[in-house]
Amino acid sequence: MKFPGKPSSQTAALLPLCWLFMKILQPGHSHLYSNRYAGDKVIRLVPNTKEEAYTLKKICHQLKIQNWMHHLNNTHSGLVHMFSIGKSYEGRSLFVLKLGRRSRVYKRAVWIDCGIHAREWISPAFCQWFVKEALLTYRSDPTMRKMMNHLYFYIMPVLNVDGYHFSWTNDRFWRKTRSRRSKFPCRGVDANRNWKVKWCDEGASMHPCDDTYCGPFPESEPEVKAVANFLRKHKKHIRAYLSFHAYAQMLLYPYSYKYEAIPNFNCVESVAYKAVSVLYSVYGVLYKYGPASSTLYVSSGSSMDWAYKNGIPYTFAFELRDTGHFGFLLPETLIKPTCTETMLAVKNITLHLLKKCP
């Protein structure tokens, strides 16, 4: 996967390839991990010695997404603007890339976030892929040029930065954030159950040790709070919200917390159908689509439902490849095809913002 810029910065594009190291690394200990939100049973891999942990940290340290974002900001200033919307619980900057041709004219915008769940590594890979494709094909692809000229894209490659870091250095299957509550030994909150929409209802847990822990209160996590504040501030011109997860091969839209059709169901369903159709046309990979509650499961406090409830009319959650054979350990060979087909689906969705709903 080639990224625009110097070869030294291209290593950031290879973040998912650390999976190969995890495959080779003999874990200090492992155990079966079963959870209905994790899909099939998987194996937790945990470094047993300081040497193993240091080696893993050293390898992944060279592949920081943040360095790649800084480089793009410096080398593609006409189309890219990098900024921070806050700090994580552990003090990491929450960076966002704003893509699009700068214009004084009012432009609608699309928000895209990846990595809300730490272990879903294919998600941040797609956000990087999207940026790479946008910059490389802006001049040669009329569709991309139209998108970049008429829309802004806010791309957050890793929303849950603390959890993502922890999944590289300590626990490959870590899902939550890394916040700490003084009364409990367990750390972290499910960042996709922490939004102020039917908070901590069905599909979320009040127990801090559960993977779907909703947190002590809505937006308790600084990562969630920062994104929510940004979206509230810019909701007048953000017309689409896209969040990327794994795995299940689904394109979901509201509602997650109840079995009820959204007011603009016909428009949204039409967009989803066309998106999964064009995705299927690439490699024949079939995605289910529909309301999250009936297509996947009922869950409360999700970012997608929150964005919709706060006035963003097109909100979707992608569950990328696969359906359980590899699960979270999607191999290197499937990164490119997954991102390629997903890219077409996202382009199809965003083009609908430039025309009236059918």
CSV table of C-alpha atoms in Angstrom, one decimal, residues 42-347:
chain,number,residue,atom,x,y,z
A,42,VAL,CA,-10.8,-15.8,19.7
A,43,ILE,CA,-7.5,-16.2,21.6
A,44,ARG,CA,-6.2,-13.5,23.8
A,45,LEU,CA,-2.4,-13.0,23.3
A,46,VAL,CA,-0.6,-11.3,26.1
A,47,PRO,CA,3.2,-10.7,26.2
A,48,ASN,CA,4.6,-12.5,29.2
A,49,THR,CA,8.0,-10.8,29.6
A,50,LYS,CA,9.2,-7.2,29.5
A,51,GLU,CA,11.4,-8.2,26.5
A,52,GLU,CA,8.4,-9.3,24.5
A,53,ALA,CA,6.4,-6.2,25.3
A,54,TYR,CA,9.4,-4.0,24.5
A,55,THR,CA,10.0,-5.6,21.2
A,56,LEU,CA,6.3,-5.2,20.3
A,57,LYS,CA,6.3,-1.6,21.4
A,58,LYS,CA,9.5,-0.9,19.4
A,59,ILE,CA,8.1,-2.3,16.2
A,60,CYS,CA,4.8,-0.5,16.4
A,61,HIS,CA,6.4,2.7,17.6
A,62,GLN,CA,7.9,3.1,14.1
A,63,LEU,CA,4.5,3.0,12.6
A,64,LYS,CA,2.7,5.8,14.3
A,65,ILE,CA,-0.3,7.1,12.5
A,66,GLN,CA,0.3,10.5,14.1
A,67,ASN,CA,3.6,10.9,12.2
A,68,TRP,CA,1.9,10.1,9.0
A,69,MET,CA,-0.8,12.7,9.6
A,70,HIS,CA,1.8,15.3,10.4
A,71,HIS,CA,3.6,14.5,7.2
A,72,LEU,CA,0.5,14.8,5.0
A,73,ASN,CA,-0.4,18.1,6.7
A,74,ASN,CA,3.0,19.5,5.7
A,75,THR,CA,3.1,18.1,2.2
A,76,HIS,CA,-0.5,18.5,1.1
A,77,SER,CA,-1.5,21.7,2.7
A,78,GLY,CA,-3.8,22.6,-0.2
A,79,LEU,CA,-6.1,19.7,0.5
A,80,VAL,CA,-5.2,18.6,4.1
A,81,HIS,CA,-5.5,20.4,7.4
A,82,MET,CA,-4.6,18.5,10.6
A,83,PHE,CA,-5.9,19.6,14.0
A,84,SER,CA,-6.6,18.3,17.5
A,85,ILE,CA,-10.0,18.2,19.1
A,86,GLY,CA,-8.8,17.3,22.6
A,87,LYS,CA,-6.9,14.8,24.7
A,88,SER,CA,-7.5,11.2,25.6
A,89,TYR,CA,-7.7,9.9,29.1
A,90,GLU,CA,-4.0,9.1,29.0
A,91,GLY,CA,-3.1,12.5,27.5
A,92,ARG,CA,-2.7,11.6,23.8
A,93,SER,CA,-3.9,14.1,21.3
A,94,LEU,CA,-7.1,13.4,19.4
A,95,PHE,CA,-6.1,14.3,15.8
A,96,VAL,CA,-8.5,14.9,12.9
A,97,LEU,CA,-7.6,15.4,9.2
A,98,LYS,CA,-9.8,17.8,7.3
A,99,LEU,CA,-9.8,16.9,3.6
A,100,GLY,CA,-11.1,19.0,0.7
A,101,ARG,CA,-10.3,21.8,-1.6
A,102,ARG,CA,-10.3,25.0,0.4
A,103,SER,CA,-13.1,27.4,-0.5
A,104,ARG,CA,-14.9,30.4,0.9
A,105,VAL,CA,-18.1,29.0,-0.4
A,106,TYR,CA,-20.2,27.1,2.1
A,107,LYS,CA,-19.6,23.3,1.8
A,108,ARG,CA,-21.3,20.4,3.4
A,109,ALA,CA,-19.2,17.9,5.2
A,110,VAL,CA,-18.8,14.2,6.0
A,111,TRP,CA,-17.4,12.9,9.3
A,112,ILE,CA,-15.6,9.6,9.3
A,113,ASP,CA,-14.2,7.9,12.4
A,114,CYS,CA,-12.3,4.7,12.8
A,115,GLY,CA,-10.9,2.7,15.7
A,116,ILE,CA,-13.6,3.4,18.3
A,117,HIS,CA,-13.0,-0.2,19.4
A,118,ALA,CA,-9.3,-0.9,19.9
A,119,ARG,CA,-9.0,-4.4,18.6
A,120,GLU,CA,-10.7,-3.7,15.2
A,121,TRP,CA,-7.4,-2.9,13.4
A,122,ILE,CA,-8.9,-3.0,9.9
A,123,SER,CA,-10.9,0.1,10.8
A,124,PRO,CA,-8.0,2.5,11.2
A,125,ALA,CA,-6.4,0.9,8.1
A,126,PHE,CA,-9.4,2.0,6.1
A,127,CYS,CA,-9.3,5.6,7.3
A,128,GLN,CA,-5.7,5.8,6.2
A,129,TRP,CA,-6.7,4.1,2.9
A,130,PHE,CA,-9.4,6.7,2.3
A,131,VAL,CA,-7.0,9.6,2.8
A,132,LYS,CA,-4.4,8.0,0.6
A,133,GLU,CA,-6.9,7.4,-2.2
A,134,ALA,CA,-8.3,10.9,-2.0
A,135,LEU,CA,-4.9,12.5,-2.3
A,136,LEU,CA,-3.5,10.2,-5.0
A,137,THR,CA,-6.6,10.3,-7.3
A,138,TYR,CA,-7.8,13.8,-6.8
A,139,ARG,CA,-6.5,15.0,-10.1
A,140,SER,CA,-7.1,11.8,-12.1
A,141,ASP,CA,-10.5,10.6,-10.8
A,142,PRO,CA,-13.5,12.9,-11.7
A,143,THR,CA,-15.6,11.4,-8.9
A,144,MET,CA,-13.0,12.0,-6.2
A,145,ARG,CA,-12.3,15.5,-7.6
A,146,LYS,CA,-16.0,16.3,-7.4
A,147,MET,CA,-16.2,15.0,-3.8
A,148,MET,CA,-13.2,17.0,-2.7
A,149,ASN,CA,-14.3,20.2,-4.4
A,150,HIS,CA,-17.8,20.2,-3.1
A,151,LEU,CA,-17.4,18.5,0.3
A,152,TYR,CA,-15.2,18.5,3.3
A,153,PHE,CA,-14.2,15.3,5.0
A,154,TYR,CA,-13.3,15.1,8.7
A,155,ILE,CA,-11.3,11.9,9.1
A,156,MET,CA,-10.4,10.6,12.6
A,157,PRO,CA,-8.2,7.6,12.0
A,158,VAL,CA,-8.2,6.4,15.6
A,159,LEU,CA,-10.9,7.6,18.0
A,160,ASN,CA,-10.0,5.3,20.9
A,161,VAL,CA,-6.2,6.1,20.9
A,162,ASP,CA,-5.4,4.8,24.3
A,163,GLY,CA,-7.2,1.5,23.8
A,164,TYR,CA,-5.6,1.1,20.3
A,165,HIS,CA,-2.2,1.6,21.8
A,166,PHE,CA,-2.9,-0.9,24.5
A,167,SER,CA,-4.0,-3.5,21.8
A,168,TRP,CA,-0.6,-3.2,20.2
A,169,THR,CA,1.5,-3.4,23.3
A,170,ASN,CA,-0.4,-5.5,25.9
A,171,ASP,CA,-3.6,-7.2,24.8
A,172,ARG,CA,-4.4,-7.7,21.1
A,173,PHE,CA,-8.1,-8.1,21.8
A,174,TRP,CA,-8.7,-5.1,24.0
A,175,ARG,CA,-11.9,-3.3,23.1
A,176,LYS,CA,-12.6,-0.4,25.5
A,177,THR,CA,-10.9,2.9,26.4
A,178,ARG,CA,-8.3,2.9,29.2
A,179,SER,CA,-10.0,5.1,31.8
A,180,ARG,CA,-9.8,4.1,35.4
A,181,ARG,CA,-12.5,4.1,38.1
A,182,SER,CA,-11.1,4.2,41.7
A,183,LYS,CA,-13.6,1.7,43.1
A,184,PHE,CA,-13.0,-1.0,40.5
A,185,PRO,CA,-10.0,-2.9,39.3
A,186,CYS,CA,-11.2,-3.1,35.7
A,187,ARG,CA,-10.4,-0.3,33.3
A,188,GLY,CA,-12.1,1.2,30.3
A,189,VAL,CA,-15.5,2.0,28.9
A,190,ASP,CA,-17.0,0.8,25.6
A,191,ALA,CA,-16.7,4.0,23.6
A,192,ASN,CA,-19.7,3.0,21.5
A,193,ARG,CA,-22.0,2.7,24.5
A,194,ASN,CA,-21.1,6.0,26.1
A,195,TRP,CA,-23.1,8.4,24.0
A,196,LYS,CA,-26.1,10.3,25.3
A,197,VAL,CA,-28.8,8.5,23.4
A,198,LYS,CA,-30.8,5.8,25.3
A,199,TRP,CA,-27.7,5.5,27.4
A,200,CYS,CA,-27.0,2.3,29.3
A,201,ASP,CA,-30.2,0.6,28.2
A,202,GLU,CA,-30.4,-2.7,26.3
A,203,GLY,CA,-27.2,-4.0,24.8
A,204,ALA,CA,-25.0,-2.1,27.3
A,205,SER,CA,-23.7,-3.1,30.7
A,206,MET,CA,-23.4,-1.2,34.0
A,207,HIS,CA,-20.6,-3.4,35.2
A,208,PRO,CA,-17.1,-1.9,34.7
A,209,CYS,CA,-15.5,-5.3,33.9
A,210,ASP,CA,-17.8,-6.0,31.0
A,211,ASP,CA,-16.7,-5.2,27.4
A,212,THR,CA,-19.9,-3.3,26.8
A,213,TYR,CA,-19.6,-1.2,30.0
A,214,CYS,CA,-21.5,2.1,29.3
A,215,GLY,CA,-19.5,4.2,31.7
A,216,PRO,CA,-20.5,6.1,34.9
A,217,PHE,CA,-22.4,8.7,32.8
A,218,PRO,CA,-22.9,9.7,29.2
A,219,GLU,CA,-19.8,11.2,27.5
A,220,SER,CA,-17.7,10.2,30.6
A,221,GLU,CA,-14.8,9.4,28.2
A,222,PRO,CA,-12.8,12.4,27.0
A,223,GLU,CA,-12.5,10.8,23.6
A,224,VAL,CA,-16.3,10.6,23.2
A,225,LYS,CA,-16.8,14.0,24.7
A,226,ALA,CA,-14.4,15.6,22.3
A,227,VAL,CA,-16.0,14.1,19.2
A,228,ALA,CA,-19.5,14.9,20.5
A,229,ASN,CA,-18.5,18.5,21.1
A,230,PHE,CA,-17.0,18.8,17.7
A,231,LEU,CA,-20.1,17.3,16.0
A,232,ARG,CA,-22.4,19.6,18.0
A,233,LYS,CA,-20.4,22.6,17.0
A,234,HIS,CA,-20.4,21.7,13.3
A,235,LYS,CA,-23.7,19.8,12.9
A,236,LYS,CA,-25.2,22.5,10.6
A,237,HIS,CA,-22.9,21.5,7.8
A,238,ILE,CA,-22.0,17.9,8.6
A,239,ARG,CA,-24.6,15.9,6.6
A,240,ALA,CA,-23.2,12.4,7.0
A,241,TYR,CA,-21.6,10.4,9.8
A,242,LEU,CA,-19.7,7.2,9.0
A,243,SER,CA,-18.2,5.0,11.7
A,244,PHE,CA,-16.0,1.9,10.8
A,245,HIS,CA,-16.0,-1.3,12.8
A,246,ALA,CA,-15.2,-5.0,12.4
A,247,TYR,CA,-16.3,-7.6,11.9
A,248,ALA,CA,-19.5,-8.9,10.3
A,249,GLN,CA,-19.8,-7.5,6.7
A,250,MET,CA,-22.7,-5.2,7.3
A,251,LEU,CA,-23.8,-1.7,6.5
A,252,LEU,CA,-25.9,-0.5,9.4
A,253,TYR,CA,-28.1,2.6,10.0
A,254,PRO,CA,-30.3,3.8,12.9
A,255,TYR,CA,-31.8,2.8,15.0
A,256,SER,CA,-29.6,0.6,17.2
A,257,TYR,CA,-31.6,0.9,20.4
A,258,LYS,CA,-35.1,0.2,19.1
A,259,TYR,CA,-37.0,-1.6,16.4
A,260,GLU,CA,-38.5,1.4,14.6
A,261,ALA,CA,-38.0,2.9,11.2
A,262,ILE,CA,-36.2,6.3,11.0
A,263,PRO,CA,-38.2,9.2,9.5
A,264,ASN,CA,-36.0,9.3,6.3
A,265,PHE,CA,-35.9,5.5,6.0
A,266,ASN,CA,-36.6,5.3,2.3
A,267,CYS,CA,-33.7,7.7,1.5
A,268,VAL,CA,-31.2,6.0,3.8
A,269,GLU,CA,-32.2,2.4,2.8
A,270,SER,CA,-31.8,3.4,-0.9
A,271,VAL,CA,-28.3,4.8,-0.2
A,272,ALA,CA,-27.3,1.6,1.7
A,273,TYR,CA,-28.6,-0.7,-1.0
A,274,LYS,CA,-26.6,1.1,-3.7
A,275,ALA,CA,-23.5,1.1,-1.5
A,276,VAL,CA,-23.5,-2.6,-0.7
A,277,SER,CA,-24.3,-3.3,-4.4
A,278,VAL,CA,-21.2,-1.4,-5.6
A,279,LEU,CA,-19.1,-3.0,-2.9
A,280,TYR,CA,-20.3,-6.5,-4.1
A,281,SER,CA,-19.3,-5.6,-7.7
A,282,VAL,CA,-15.6,-5.5,-6.8
A,283,TYR,CA,-14.9,-9.0,-5.3
A,284,GLY,CA,-18.3,-10.5,-4.8
A,285,VAL,CA,-18.2,-9.9,-1.1
A,286,LEU,CA,-21.8,-9.8,0.3
A,287,TYR,CA,-22.7,-7.3,2.9
A,288,LYS,CA,-26.0,-7.3,4.7
A,289,TYR,CA,-27.7,-3.9,5.2
A,290,GLY,CA,-30.4,-2.5,7.4
A,291,PRO,CA,-31.3,-1.0,10.8
A,292,ALA,CA,-28.7,-2.0,13.3
A,293,SER,CA,-31.2,-3.3,15.8
A,294,SER,CA,-32.7,-5.9,13.5
A,295,THR,CA,-29.6,-6.6,11.3
A,296,LEU,CA,-27.0,-7.0,14.1
A,297,TYR,CA,-28.4,-6.6,17.6
A,298,VAL,CA,-30.0,-4.1,19.9
A,299,SER,CA,-27.5,-1.7,21.6
A,300,SER,CA,-27.9,1.6,23.3
A,301,GLY,CA,-25.6,4.7,23.6
A,302,SER,CA,-24.1,4.3,20.1
A,303,SER,CA,-22.3,7.0,18.2
A,304,MET,CA,-24.4,6.4,15.1
A,305,ASP,CA,-27.7,6.8,16.9
A,306,TRP,CA,-26.4,9.9,18.7
A,307,ALA,CA,-25.3,11.5,15.4
A,308,TYR,CA,-28.7,10.9,13.9
A,309,LYS,CA,-30.6,12.2,16.9
A,310,ASN,CA,-28.4,15.3,16.7
A,311,GLY,CA,-29.5,16.2,13.2
A,312,ILE,CA,-27.1,14.4,10.9
A,313,PRO,CA,-29.5,12.8,8.4
A,314,TYR,CA,-27.2,10.1,6.9
A,315,THR,CA,-25.5,8.1,9.6
A,316,PHE,CA,-24.0,4.7,9.0
A,317,ALA,CA,-21.8,2.1,10.7
A,318,PHE,CA,-19.8,-0.3,8.6
A,319,GLU,CA,-18.8,-3.7,10.0
A,320,LEU,CA,-16.0,-4.6,7.7
A,321,ARG,CA,-14.6,-8.0,6.8
A,322,ASP,CA,-14.9,-10.8,7.6
A,323,THR,CA,-17.7,-12.9,9.1
A,324,GLY,CA,-15.7,-14.8,11.6
A,325,HIS,CA,-13.1,-17.0,9.9
A,326,PHE,CA,-10.3,-14.6,10.7
A,327,GLY,CA,-12.3,-12.2,12.8
A,328,PHE,CA,-10.2,-9.4,14.3
A,329,LEU,CA,-7.1,-11.1,13.0
A,330,LEU,CA,-7.7,-10.2,9.4
A,331,PRO,CA,-4.5,-11.1,7.5
A,332,GLU,CA,-2.4,-8.7,5.5
A,333,THR,CA,-3.6,-10.1,2.2
A,334,LEU,CA,-7.1,-9.0,2.9
A,335,ILE,CA,-6.4,-5.4,3.9
A,336,LYS,CA,-6.1,-4.1,0.3
A,337,PRO,CA,-9.3,-5.8,-1.1
A,338,THR,CA,-11.3,-4.8,2.0
A,339,CYS,CA,-10.3,-1.2,1.7
A,340,THR,CA,-10.7,-1.1,-2.1
A,341,GLU,CA,-14.3,-2.4,-2.0
A,342,THR,CA,-15.2,-0.2,1.0
A,343,MET,CA,-13.8,2.8,-0.7
A,344,LEU,CA,-16.3,2.5,-3.5
A,345,ALA,CA,-19.2,2.1,-1.1
A,346,VAL,CA,-18.1,5.3,0.8
A,347,LYS,CA,-17.8,7.2,-2.5
